[in-house]
Short mmCIF file of C-alpha atoms in Angstrom, two decimals:
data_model
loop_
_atom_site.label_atom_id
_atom_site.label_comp_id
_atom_site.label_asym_id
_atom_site.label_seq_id
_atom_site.Cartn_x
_atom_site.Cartn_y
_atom_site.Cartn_z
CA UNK A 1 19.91 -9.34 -14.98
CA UNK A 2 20.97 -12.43 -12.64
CA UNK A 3 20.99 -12.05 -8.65
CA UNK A 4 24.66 -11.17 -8.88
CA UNK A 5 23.96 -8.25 -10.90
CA UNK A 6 21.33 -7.25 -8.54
CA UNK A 7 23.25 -7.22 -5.76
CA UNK A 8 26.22 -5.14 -7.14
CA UNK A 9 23.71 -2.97 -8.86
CA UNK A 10 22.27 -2.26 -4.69
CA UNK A 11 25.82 -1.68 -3.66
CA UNK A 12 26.64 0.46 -6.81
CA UNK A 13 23.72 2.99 -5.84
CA UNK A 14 23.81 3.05 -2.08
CA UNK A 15 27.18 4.09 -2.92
CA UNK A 16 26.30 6.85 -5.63
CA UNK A 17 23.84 8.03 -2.80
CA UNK A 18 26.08 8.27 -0.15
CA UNK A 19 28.61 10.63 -2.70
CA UNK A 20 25.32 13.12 -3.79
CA UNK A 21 24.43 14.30 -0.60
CA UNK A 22 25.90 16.86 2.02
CA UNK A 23 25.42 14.13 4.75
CA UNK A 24 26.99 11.57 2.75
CA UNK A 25 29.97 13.13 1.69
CA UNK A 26 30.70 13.97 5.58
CA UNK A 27 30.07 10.15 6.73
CA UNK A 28 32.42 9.12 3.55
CA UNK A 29 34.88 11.36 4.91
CA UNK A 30 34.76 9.93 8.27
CA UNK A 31 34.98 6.67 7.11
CA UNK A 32 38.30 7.05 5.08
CA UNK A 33 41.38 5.10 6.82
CA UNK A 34 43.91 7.50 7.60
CA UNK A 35 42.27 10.52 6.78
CA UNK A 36 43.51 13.50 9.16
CA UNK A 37 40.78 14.95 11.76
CA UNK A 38 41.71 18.18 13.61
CA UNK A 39 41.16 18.41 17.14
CA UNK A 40 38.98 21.86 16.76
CA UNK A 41 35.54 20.32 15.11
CA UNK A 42 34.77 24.38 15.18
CA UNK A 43 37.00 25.18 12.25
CA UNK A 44 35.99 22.41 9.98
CA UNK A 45 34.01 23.26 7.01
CA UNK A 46 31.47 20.68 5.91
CA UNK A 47 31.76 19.61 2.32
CA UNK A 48 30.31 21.17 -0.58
CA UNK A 49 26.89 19.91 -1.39
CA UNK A 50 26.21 18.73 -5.01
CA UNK A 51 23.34 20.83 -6.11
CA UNK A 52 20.13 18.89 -6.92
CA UNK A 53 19.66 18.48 -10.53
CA UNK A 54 16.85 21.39 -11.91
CA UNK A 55 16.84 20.49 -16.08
CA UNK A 56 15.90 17.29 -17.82
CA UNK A 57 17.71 15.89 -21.10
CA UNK A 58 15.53 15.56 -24.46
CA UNK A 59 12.52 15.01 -23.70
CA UNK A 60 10.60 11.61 -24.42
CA UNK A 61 8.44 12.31 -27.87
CA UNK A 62 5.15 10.03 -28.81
CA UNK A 63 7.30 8.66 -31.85
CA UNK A 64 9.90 7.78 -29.57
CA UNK A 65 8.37 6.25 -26.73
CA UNK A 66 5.59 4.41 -29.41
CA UNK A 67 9.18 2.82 -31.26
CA UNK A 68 10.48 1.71 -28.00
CA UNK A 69 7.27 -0.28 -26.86
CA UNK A 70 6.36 -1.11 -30.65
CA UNK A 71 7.24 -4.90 -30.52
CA UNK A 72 6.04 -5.23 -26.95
CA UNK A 73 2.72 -3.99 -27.67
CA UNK A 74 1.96 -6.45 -30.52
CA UNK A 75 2.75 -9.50 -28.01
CA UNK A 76 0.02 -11.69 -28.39
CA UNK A 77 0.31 -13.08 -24.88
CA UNK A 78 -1.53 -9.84 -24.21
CA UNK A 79 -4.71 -10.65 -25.67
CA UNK A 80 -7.26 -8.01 -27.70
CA UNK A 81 -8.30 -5.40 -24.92
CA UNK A 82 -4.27 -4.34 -23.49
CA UNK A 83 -2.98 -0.59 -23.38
CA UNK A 84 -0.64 1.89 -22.16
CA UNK A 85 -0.65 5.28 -21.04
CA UNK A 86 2.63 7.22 -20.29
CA UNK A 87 2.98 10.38 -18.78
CA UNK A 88 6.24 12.96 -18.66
CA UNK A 89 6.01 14.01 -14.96
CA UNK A 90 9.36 16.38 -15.57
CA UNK A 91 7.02 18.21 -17.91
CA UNK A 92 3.80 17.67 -16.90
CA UNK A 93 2.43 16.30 -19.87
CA UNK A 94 0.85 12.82 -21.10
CA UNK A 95 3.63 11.80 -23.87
CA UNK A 96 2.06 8.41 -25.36
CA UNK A 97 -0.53 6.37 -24.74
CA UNK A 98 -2.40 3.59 -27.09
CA UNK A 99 -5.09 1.44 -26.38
CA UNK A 100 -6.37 3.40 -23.67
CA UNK A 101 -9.82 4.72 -24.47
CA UNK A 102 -11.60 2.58 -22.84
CA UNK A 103 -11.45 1.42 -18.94
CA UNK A 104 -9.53 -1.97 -17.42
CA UNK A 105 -10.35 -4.22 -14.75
CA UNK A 106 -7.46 -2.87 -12.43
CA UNK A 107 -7.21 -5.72 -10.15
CA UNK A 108 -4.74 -4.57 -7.28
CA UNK A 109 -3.46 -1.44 -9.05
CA UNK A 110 -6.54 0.13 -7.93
CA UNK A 111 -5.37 0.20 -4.39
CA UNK A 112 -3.56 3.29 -5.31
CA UNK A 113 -6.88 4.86 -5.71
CA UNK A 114 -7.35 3.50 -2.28
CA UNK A 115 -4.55 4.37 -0.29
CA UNK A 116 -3.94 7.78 -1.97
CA UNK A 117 -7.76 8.70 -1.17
CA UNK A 118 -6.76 7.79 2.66
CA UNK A 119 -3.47 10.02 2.86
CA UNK A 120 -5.58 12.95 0.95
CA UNK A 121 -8.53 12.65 3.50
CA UNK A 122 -6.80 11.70 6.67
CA UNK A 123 -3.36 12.65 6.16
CA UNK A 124 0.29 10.61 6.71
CA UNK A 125 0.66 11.35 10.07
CA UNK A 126 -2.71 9.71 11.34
CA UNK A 127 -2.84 6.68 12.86
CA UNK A 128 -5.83 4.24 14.21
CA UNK A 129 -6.51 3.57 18.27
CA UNK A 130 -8.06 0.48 19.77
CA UNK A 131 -9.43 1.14 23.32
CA UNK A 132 -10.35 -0.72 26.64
CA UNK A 133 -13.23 1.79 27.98
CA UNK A 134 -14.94 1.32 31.02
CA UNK A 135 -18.92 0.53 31.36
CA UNK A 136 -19.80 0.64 34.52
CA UNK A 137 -18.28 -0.99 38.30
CA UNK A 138 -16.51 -4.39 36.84
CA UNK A 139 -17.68 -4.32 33.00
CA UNK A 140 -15.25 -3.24 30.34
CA UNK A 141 -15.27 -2.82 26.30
CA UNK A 142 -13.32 -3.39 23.69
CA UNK A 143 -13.78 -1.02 21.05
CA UNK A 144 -12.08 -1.35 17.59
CA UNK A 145 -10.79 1.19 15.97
CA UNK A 146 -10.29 0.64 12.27
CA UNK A 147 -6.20 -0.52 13.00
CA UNK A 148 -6.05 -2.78 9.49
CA UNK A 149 -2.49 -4.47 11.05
CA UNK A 150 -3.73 -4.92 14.74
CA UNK A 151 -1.75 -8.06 15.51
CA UNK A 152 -2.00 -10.55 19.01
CA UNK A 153 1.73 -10.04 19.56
CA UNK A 154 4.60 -8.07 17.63
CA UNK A 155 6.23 -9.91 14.81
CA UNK A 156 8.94 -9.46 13.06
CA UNK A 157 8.05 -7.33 9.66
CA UNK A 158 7.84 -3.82 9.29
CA UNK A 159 6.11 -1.78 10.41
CA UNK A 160 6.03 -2.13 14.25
CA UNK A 161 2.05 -3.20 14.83
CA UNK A 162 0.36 -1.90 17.70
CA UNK A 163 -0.84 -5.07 19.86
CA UNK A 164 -3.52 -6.60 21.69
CA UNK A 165 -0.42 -8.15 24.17
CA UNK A 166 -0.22 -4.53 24.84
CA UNK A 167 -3.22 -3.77 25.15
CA UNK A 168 -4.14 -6.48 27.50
CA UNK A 169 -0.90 -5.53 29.70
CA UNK A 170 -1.63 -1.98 30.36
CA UNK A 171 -5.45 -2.70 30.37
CA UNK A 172 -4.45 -4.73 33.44
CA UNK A 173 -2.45 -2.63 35.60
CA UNK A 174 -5.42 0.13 35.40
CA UNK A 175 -7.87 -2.41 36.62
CA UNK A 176 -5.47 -3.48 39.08
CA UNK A 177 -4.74 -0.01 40.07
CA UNK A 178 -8.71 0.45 40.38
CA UNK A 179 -8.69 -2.83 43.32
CA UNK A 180 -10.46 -4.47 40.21
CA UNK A 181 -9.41 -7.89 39.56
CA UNK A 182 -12.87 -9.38 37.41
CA UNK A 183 -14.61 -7.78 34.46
CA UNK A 184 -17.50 -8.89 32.45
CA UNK A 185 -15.57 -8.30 28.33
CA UNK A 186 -17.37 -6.69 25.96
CA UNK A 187 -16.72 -5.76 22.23
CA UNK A 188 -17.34 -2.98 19.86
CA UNK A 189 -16.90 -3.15 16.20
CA UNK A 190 -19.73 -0.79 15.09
CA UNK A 191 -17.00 1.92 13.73
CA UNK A 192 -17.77 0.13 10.01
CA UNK A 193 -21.21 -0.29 9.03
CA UNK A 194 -22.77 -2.21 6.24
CA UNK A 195 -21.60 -5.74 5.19
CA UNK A 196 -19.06 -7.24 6.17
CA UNK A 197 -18.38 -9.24 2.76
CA UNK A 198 -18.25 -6.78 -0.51
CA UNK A 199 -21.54 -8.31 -2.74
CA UNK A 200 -19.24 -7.67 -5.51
CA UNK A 201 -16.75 -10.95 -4.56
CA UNK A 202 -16.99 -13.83 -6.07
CA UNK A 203 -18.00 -16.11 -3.33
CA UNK A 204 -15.11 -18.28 -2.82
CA UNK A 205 -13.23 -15.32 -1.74
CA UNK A 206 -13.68 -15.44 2.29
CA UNK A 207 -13.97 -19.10 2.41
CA UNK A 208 -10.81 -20.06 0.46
CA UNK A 209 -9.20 -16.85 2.45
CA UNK A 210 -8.55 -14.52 0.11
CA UNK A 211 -10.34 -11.52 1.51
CA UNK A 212 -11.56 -11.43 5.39
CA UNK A 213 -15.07 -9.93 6.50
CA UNK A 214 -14.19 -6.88 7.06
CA UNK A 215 -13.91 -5.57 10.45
CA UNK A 216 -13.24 -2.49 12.40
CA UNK A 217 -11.92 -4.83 15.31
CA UNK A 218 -9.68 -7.79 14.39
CA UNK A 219 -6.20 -9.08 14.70
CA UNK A 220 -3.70 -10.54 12.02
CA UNK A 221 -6.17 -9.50 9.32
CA UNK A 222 -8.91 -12.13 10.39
CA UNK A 223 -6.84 -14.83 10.38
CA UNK A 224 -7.43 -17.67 12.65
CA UNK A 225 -3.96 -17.64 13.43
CA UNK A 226 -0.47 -15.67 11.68
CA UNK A 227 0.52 -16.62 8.68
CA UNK A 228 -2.66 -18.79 7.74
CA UNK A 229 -5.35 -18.39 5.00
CA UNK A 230 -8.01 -19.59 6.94
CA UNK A 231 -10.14 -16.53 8.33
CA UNK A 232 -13.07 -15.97 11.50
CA UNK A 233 -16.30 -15.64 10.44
CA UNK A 234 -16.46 -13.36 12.98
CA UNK A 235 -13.03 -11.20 13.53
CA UNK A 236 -14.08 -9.21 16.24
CA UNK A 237 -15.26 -11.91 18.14
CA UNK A 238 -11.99 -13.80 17.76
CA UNK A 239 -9.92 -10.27 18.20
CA UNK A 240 -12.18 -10.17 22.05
CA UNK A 241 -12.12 -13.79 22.24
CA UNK A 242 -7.82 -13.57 21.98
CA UNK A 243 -7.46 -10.35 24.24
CA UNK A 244 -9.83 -12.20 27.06
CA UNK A 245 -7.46 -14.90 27.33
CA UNK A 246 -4.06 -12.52 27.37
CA UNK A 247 -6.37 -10.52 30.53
CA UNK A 248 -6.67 -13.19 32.28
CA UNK A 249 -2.70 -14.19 31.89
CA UNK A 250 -2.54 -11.03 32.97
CA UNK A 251 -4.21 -11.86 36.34
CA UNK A 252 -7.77 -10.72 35.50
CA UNK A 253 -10.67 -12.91 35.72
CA UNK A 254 -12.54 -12.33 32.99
CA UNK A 255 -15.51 -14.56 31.25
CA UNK A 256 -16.38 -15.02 27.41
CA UNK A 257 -16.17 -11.86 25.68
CA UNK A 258 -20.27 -10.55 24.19
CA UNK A 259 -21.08 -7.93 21.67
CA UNK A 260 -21.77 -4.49 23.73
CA UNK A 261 -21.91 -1.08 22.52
CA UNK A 262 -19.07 1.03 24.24
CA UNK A 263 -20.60 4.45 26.06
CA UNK A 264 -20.22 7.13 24.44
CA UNK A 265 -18.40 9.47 26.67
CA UNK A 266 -16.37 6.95 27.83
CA UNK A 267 -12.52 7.37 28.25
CA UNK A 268 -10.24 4.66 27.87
CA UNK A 269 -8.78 2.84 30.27
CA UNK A 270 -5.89 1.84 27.88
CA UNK A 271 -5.40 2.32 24.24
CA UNK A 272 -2.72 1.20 21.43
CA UNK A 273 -1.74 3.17 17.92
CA UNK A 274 -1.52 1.75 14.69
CA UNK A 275 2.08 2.75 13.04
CA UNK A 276 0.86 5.70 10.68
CA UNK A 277 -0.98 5.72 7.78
CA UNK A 278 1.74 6.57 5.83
CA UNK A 279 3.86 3.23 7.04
CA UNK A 280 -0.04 1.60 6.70
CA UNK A 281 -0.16 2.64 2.65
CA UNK A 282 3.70 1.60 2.18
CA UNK A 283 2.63 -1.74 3.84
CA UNK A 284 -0.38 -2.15 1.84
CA UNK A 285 0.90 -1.25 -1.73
CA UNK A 286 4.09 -3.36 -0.88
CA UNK A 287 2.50 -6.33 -0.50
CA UNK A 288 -0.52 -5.84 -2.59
CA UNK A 289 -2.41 -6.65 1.09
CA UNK A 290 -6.01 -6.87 -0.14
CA UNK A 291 -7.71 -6.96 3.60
CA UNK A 292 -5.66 -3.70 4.63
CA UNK A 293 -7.39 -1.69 1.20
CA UNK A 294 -10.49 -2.59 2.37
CA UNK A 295 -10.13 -0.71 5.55
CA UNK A 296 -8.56 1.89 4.60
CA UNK A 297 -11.62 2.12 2.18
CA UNK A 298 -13.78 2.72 4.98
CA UNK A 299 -11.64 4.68 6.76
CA UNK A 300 -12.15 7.63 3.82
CA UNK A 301 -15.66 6.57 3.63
CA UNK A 302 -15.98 7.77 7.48
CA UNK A 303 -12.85 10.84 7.00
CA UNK A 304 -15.52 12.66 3.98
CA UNK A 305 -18.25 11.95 5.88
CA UNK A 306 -19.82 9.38 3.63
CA UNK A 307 -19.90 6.66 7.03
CA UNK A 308 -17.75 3.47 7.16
CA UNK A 309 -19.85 0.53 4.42
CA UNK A 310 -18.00 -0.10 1.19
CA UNK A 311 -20.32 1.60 -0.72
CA UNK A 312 -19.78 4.96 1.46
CA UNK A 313 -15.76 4.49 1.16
CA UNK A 314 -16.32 4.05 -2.57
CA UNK A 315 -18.21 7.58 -2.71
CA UNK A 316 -16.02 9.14 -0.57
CA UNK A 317 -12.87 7.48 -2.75
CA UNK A 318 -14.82 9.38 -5.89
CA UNK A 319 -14.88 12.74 -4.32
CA UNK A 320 -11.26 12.68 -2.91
CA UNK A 321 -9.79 11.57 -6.55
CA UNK A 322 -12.29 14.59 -8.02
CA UNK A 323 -10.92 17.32 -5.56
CA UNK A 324 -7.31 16.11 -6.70
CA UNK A 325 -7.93 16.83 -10.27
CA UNK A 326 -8.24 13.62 -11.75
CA UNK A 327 -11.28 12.59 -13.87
CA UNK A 328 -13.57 9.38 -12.52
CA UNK A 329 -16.14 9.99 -14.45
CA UNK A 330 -15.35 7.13 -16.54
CA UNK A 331 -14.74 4.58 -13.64
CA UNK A 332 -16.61 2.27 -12.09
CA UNK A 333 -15.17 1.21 -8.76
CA UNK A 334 -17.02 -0.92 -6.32
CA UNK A 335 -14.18 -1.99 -3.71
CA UNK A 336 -11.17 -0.97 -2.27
CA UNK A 337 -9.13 -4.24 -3.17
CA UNK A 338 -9.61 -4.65 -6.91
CA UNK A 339 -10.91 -8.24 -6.21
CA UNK A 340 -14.03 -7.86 -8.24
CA UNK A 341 -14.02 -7.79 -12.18
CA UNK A 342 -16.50 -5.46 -11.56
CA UNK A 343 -13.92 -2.50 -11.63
CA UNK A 344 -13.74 -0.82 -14.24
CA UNK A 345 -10.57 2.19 -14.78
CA UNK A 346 -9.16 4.13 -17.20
CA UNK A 347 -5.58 3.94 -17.11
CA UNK A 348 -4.77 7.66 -17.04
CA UNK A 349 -6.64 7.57 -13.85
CA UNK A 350 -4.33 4.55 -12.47
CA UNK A 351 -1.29 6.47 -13.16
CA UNK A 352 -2.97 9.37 -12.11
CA UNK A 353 -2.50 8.73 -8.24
CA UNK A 354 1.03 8.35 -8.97
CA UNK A 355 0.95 11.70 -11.04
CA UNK A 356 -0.24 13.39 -8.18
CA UNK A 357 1.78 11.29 -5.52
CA UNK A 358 4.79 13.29 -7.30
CA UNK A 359 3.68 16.67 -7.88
CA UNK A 360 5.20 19.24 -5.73
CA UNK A 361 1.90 19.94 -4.68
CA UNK A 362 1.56 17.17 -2.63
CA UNK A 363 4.03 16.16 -0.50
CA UNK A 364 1.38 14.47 1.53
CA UNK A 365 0.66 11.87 -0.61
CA UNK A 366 4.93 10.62 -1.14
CA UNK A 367 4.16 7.59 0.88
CA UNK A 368 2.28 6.19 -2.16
CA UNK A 369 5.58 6.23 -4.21
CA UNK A 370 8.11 5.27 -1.25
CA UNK A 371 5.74 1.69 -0.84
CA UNK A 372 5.77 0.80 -4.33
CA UNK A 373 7.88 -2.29 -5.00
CA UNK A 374 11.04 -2.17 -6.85
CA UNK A 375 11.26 -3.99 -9.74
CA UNK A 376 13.11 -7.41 -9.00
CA UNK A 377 13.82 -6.64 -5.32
CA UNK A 378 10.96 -6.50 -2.89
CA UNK A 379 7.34 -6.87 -2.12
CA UNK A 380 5.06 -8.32 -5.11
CA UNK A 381 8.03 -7.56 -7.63
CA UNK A 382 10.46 -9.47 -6.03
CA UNK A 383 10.51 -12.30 -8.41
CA UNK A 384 9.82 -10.47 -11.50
CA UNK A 385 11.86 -8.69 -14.01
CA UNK A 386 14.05 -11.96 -14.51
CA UNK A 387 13.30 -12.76 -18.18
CA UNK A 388 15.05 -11.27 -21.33
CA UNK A 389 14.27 -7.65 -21.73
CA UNK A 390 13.64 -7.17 -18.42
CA UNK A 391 17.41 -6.31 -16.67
CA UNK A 392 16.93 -2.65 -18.01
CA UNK A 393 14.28 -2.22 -15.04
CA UNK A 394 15.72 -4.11 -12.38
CA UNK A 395 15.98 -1.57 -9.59
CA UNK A 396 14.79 1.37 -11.62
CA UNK A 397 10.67 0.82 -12.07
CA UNK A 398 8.36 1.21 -9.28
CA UNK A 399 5.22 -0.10 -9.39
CA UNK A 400 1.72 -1.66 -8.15
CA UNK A 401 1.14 -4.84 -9.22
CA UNK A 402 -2.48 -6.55 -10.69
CA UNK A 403 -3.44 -9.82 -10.69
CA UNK A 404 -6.17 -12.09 -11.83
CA UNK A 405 -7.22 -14.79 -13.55
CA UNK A 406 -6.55 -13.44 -17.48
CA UNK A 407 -5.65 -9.80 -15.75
CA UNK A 408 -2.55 -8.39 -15.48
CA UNK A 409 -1.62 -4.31 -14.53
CA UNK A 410 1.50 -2.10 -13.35
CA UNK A 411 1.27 1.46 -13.03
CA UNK A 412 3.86 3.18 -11.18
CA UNK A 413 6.83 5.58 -12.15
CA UNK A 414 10.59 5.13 -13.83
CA UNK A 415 13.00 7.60 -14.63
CA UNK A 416 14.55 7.08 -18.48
CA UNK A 417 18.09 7.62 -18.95
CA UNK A 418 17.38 11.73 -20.03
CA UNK A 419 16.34 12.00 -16.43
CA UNK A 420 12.81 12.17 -17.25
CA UNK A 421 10.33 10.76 -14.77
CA UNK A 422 7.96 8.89 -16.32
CA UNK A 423 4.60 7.48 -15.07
CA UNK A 424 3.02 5.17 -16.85
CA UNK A 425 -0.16 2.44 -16.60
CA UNK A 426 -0.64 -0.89 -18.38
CA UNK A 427 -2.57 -3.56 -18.73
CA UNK A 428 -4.33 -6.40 -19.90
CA UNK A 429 -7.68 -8.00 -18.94
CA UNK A 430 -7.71 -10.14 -22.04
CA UNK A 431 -5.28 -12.15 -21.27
CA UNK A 432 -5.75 -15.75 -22.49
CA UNK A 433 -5.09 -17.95 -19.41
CA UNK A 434 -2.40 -20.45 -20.93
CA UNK A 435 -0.32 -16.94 -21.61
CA UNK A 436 -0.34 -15.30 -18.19
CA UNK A 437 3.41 -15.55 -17.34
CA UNK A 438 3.81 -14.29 -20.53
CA UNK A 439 1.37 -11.54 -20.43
CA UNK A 440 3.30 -10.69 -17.11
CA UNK A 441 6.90 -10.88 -19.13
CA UNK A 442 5.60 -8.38 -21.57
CA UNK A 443 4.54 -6.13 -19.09
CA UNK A 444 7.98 -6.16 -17.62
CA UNK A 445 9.75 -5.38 -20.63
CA UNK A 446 7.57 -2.96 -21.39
CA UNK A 447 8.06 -0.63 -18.26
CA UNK A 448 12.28 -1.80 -18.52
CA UNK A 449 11.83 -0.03 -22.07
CA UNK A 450 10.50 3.24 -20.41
CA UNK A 451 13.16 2.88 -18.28
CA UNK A 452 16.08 2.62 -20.74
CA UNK A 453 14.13 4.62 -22.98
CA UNK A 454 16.22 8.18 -24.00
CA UNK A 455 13.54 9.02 -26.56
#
């Protein structure tokens, strides 16, 4: 479908929106020209309210769904080891699958493991602080506190970050308030434990800034500065190095910032909030943010009690996906990310975190589906779902991308045109590298089938 298309397809169901709701049937009325409105709001009666729809059409049948993806399947782009598995979430029942007995490197689809292990343990709602505590008569610590989009100043993007600018601010009018106008800066980043670098990376990964060292205390995700590649060796260092010098614009002498462990009783002098975790796992499934999964990894290592290394978020990751009902005894995980090949995961568990993203029994977990990009219009699916066969899933498939060298994954959701919701994972980690954009293409068409499919 070209960009046209797109965009009249956007306006086409904001529009149908707006006319299947009570609240935007009132707003169309209000918007009408000439329309009459009595003086007495009292004695009008607000629209009728379509009722939500309760039944499904046919439902999807193996045979069906197997003839739709037939051709697809058989691309050779895909390479030997490639599967699917589909599941009828209107029914509650896996409806086809092929190819899918044995586990897949995930590459970034298994951040849905990730972030739907962090809004099971910790909840939507939650969000991460970073405190200025005091130790002792002029002395003062920074202490991190696991915020994966801690930023030096408030950009643009969504969601709103919290920020060491504002931390540094309202640090300073408490020390001011105190008759303090020098500290001695120290910084605490002991909230993760363990390495900082996953042994299961290849090692090019920090270096060529890919992945960061992961920290409990840094700003823009390690980075040396916005927007670049490039990361610290040491984040929290350059996180206390860069609120040091916003203190001291802030009229507070201050000298180089030193590790220092924070006292324990110690209450803050100032403190910022991440946005939620629920903004944190739309951000981080969005834009398939690698650094952000690997906090959030420790962050459910330390939530089920399993402490704050990679190998204790990976633990606590298995017994979160266990108490939701879905089967990991088949997986091998060993990051939060999916940058190693290392990973190994069936593919009813993949689509399994959207499964249970959707049931009715956990409305905690929606987040996962609302940050999954749209096919053709935002976040790592932006630019796909332009070649032929695709247009059927522009706007209609959601889904978490995978990427690497000779890998390629989606799993995510569509609804068919029955009304069925289907969730479905595939992928390839076979692919032969001269073939990868059209490894990718099939995968597109693929899900665009699902989503045209009324069989």
């Amino acid at each position: 479908m070209a960009r046209p298309a797109r965009a009249a397809f956007v306006t086409l169901l904001a529009t149908a929106l707006c006319t299947s709701t009570g609240a935007g049937l009132v707003s169309s009325a209000r918007a009408v020209p000439g329309s009459v409105q009595t003086a007495d709001r009292s004695t009008q009666q607000a629209p009728a309210v379509l009722p939500p729809a309760t039944t499904e059409g046919v439902a999807p049948t193996a045979a069906g769904v197997g003839t739709a993806l037939a051709a697809i399947l058989k691309d050779p782009s895909l390479g030997p080891h490639h599967g699917i598995y589909v599941y009828d979430a209107s029914r509650g029942k896996p409806v086809f699958s092929v190819g899918a007995a044995t586990p897949y490197t995930p590459a970034s689809t298994l951040k849905l493991l990730t972030t739907v292990s962090a809004l099971a343990t910790l909840g939507p709602d939650h969000t991460f602080a970073t405190k200025v505590v005091s130790a002792g008569k002029g002395s003062i610590v920074l202490v991190g506190g696991g915020d994966p989009l801690l930023a030096v100043q408030q950009a643009s993007d969504y969601p709103a970050r919290a920020t060491l600018q504002a931390l540094a601010q309202s640090t300073a009018k408490a020390l001011k308030a105190q008759g303090v106008a020098s500290v001695t800066l120290g910084y605490d980043a002991s909230l993760f434990s363990g390495p900082a670098i996953n042994a299961n990376w290849e090692a090019n990964y920090v270096p060529e800034g890919i992945a960061a060292p992961t920290s409990a205390l840094w700003v823009n995700e390690g980075r040396l500065s916005p927007g670049m590649a490039k990361r610290a060796t040491s984040p929290a260092l350059a996180a206390a190095t860069s609120f040091q010098k916003l203190l001291t614009q802030y009229g507070i002498k201050v000298g180089a910032a030193k590790a220092a462990a924070a006292p324990a009783a110690a209450k803050p002098l100032a403190q910022v909030k991440s946005p939620t975790l629920g903004q944190i796992v739309e951000y981080v499934n969005l834009h398939s943010d690698n650094d952000g999964a690997e906090v959030l990894l420790r962050q459910v290592g330390i939530a089920t009690g399993n402490g704050g290394s990679y190998a204790g978020g990976v633990k606590g990751l298995r017994a979160t996906l266990t108490k939701l009902g879905l089967d990991v005894s088949k997986a091998r995980i060993y990051d939060g990310s999916g940058l190693t090949r290392s990973n190994k995961v069936p593919l009813d568990l993949l689509a399994g975190a959207v499964r249970v993203a959707v049931s009715k029994d956990h409305p905690e977990l929606r987040h996962l589906l609302s940050g999954l990009p749209v096919a053709g219009f935002n976040g790592s699916l932006r630019e796909r779902f332009t070649s032929a066969g695709t247009g059927t899933g522009t706007g209609l498939v959601r889904a978490k991308t995978g990427t690497l060298t000779g890998v390629h994954s989606l799993a995510g959701y569509a609804r068919d045109r029955s009304g069925t919701l289907l969730v479905f994972a595939i992928a390839s980690d076979s692919v032969p590298v001269p073939k990868t954009l059209d490894a990718r293409a099939a995968l597109d068409r693929a899900t665009a089938a699902l989503a045209n499919c009324g069989c």
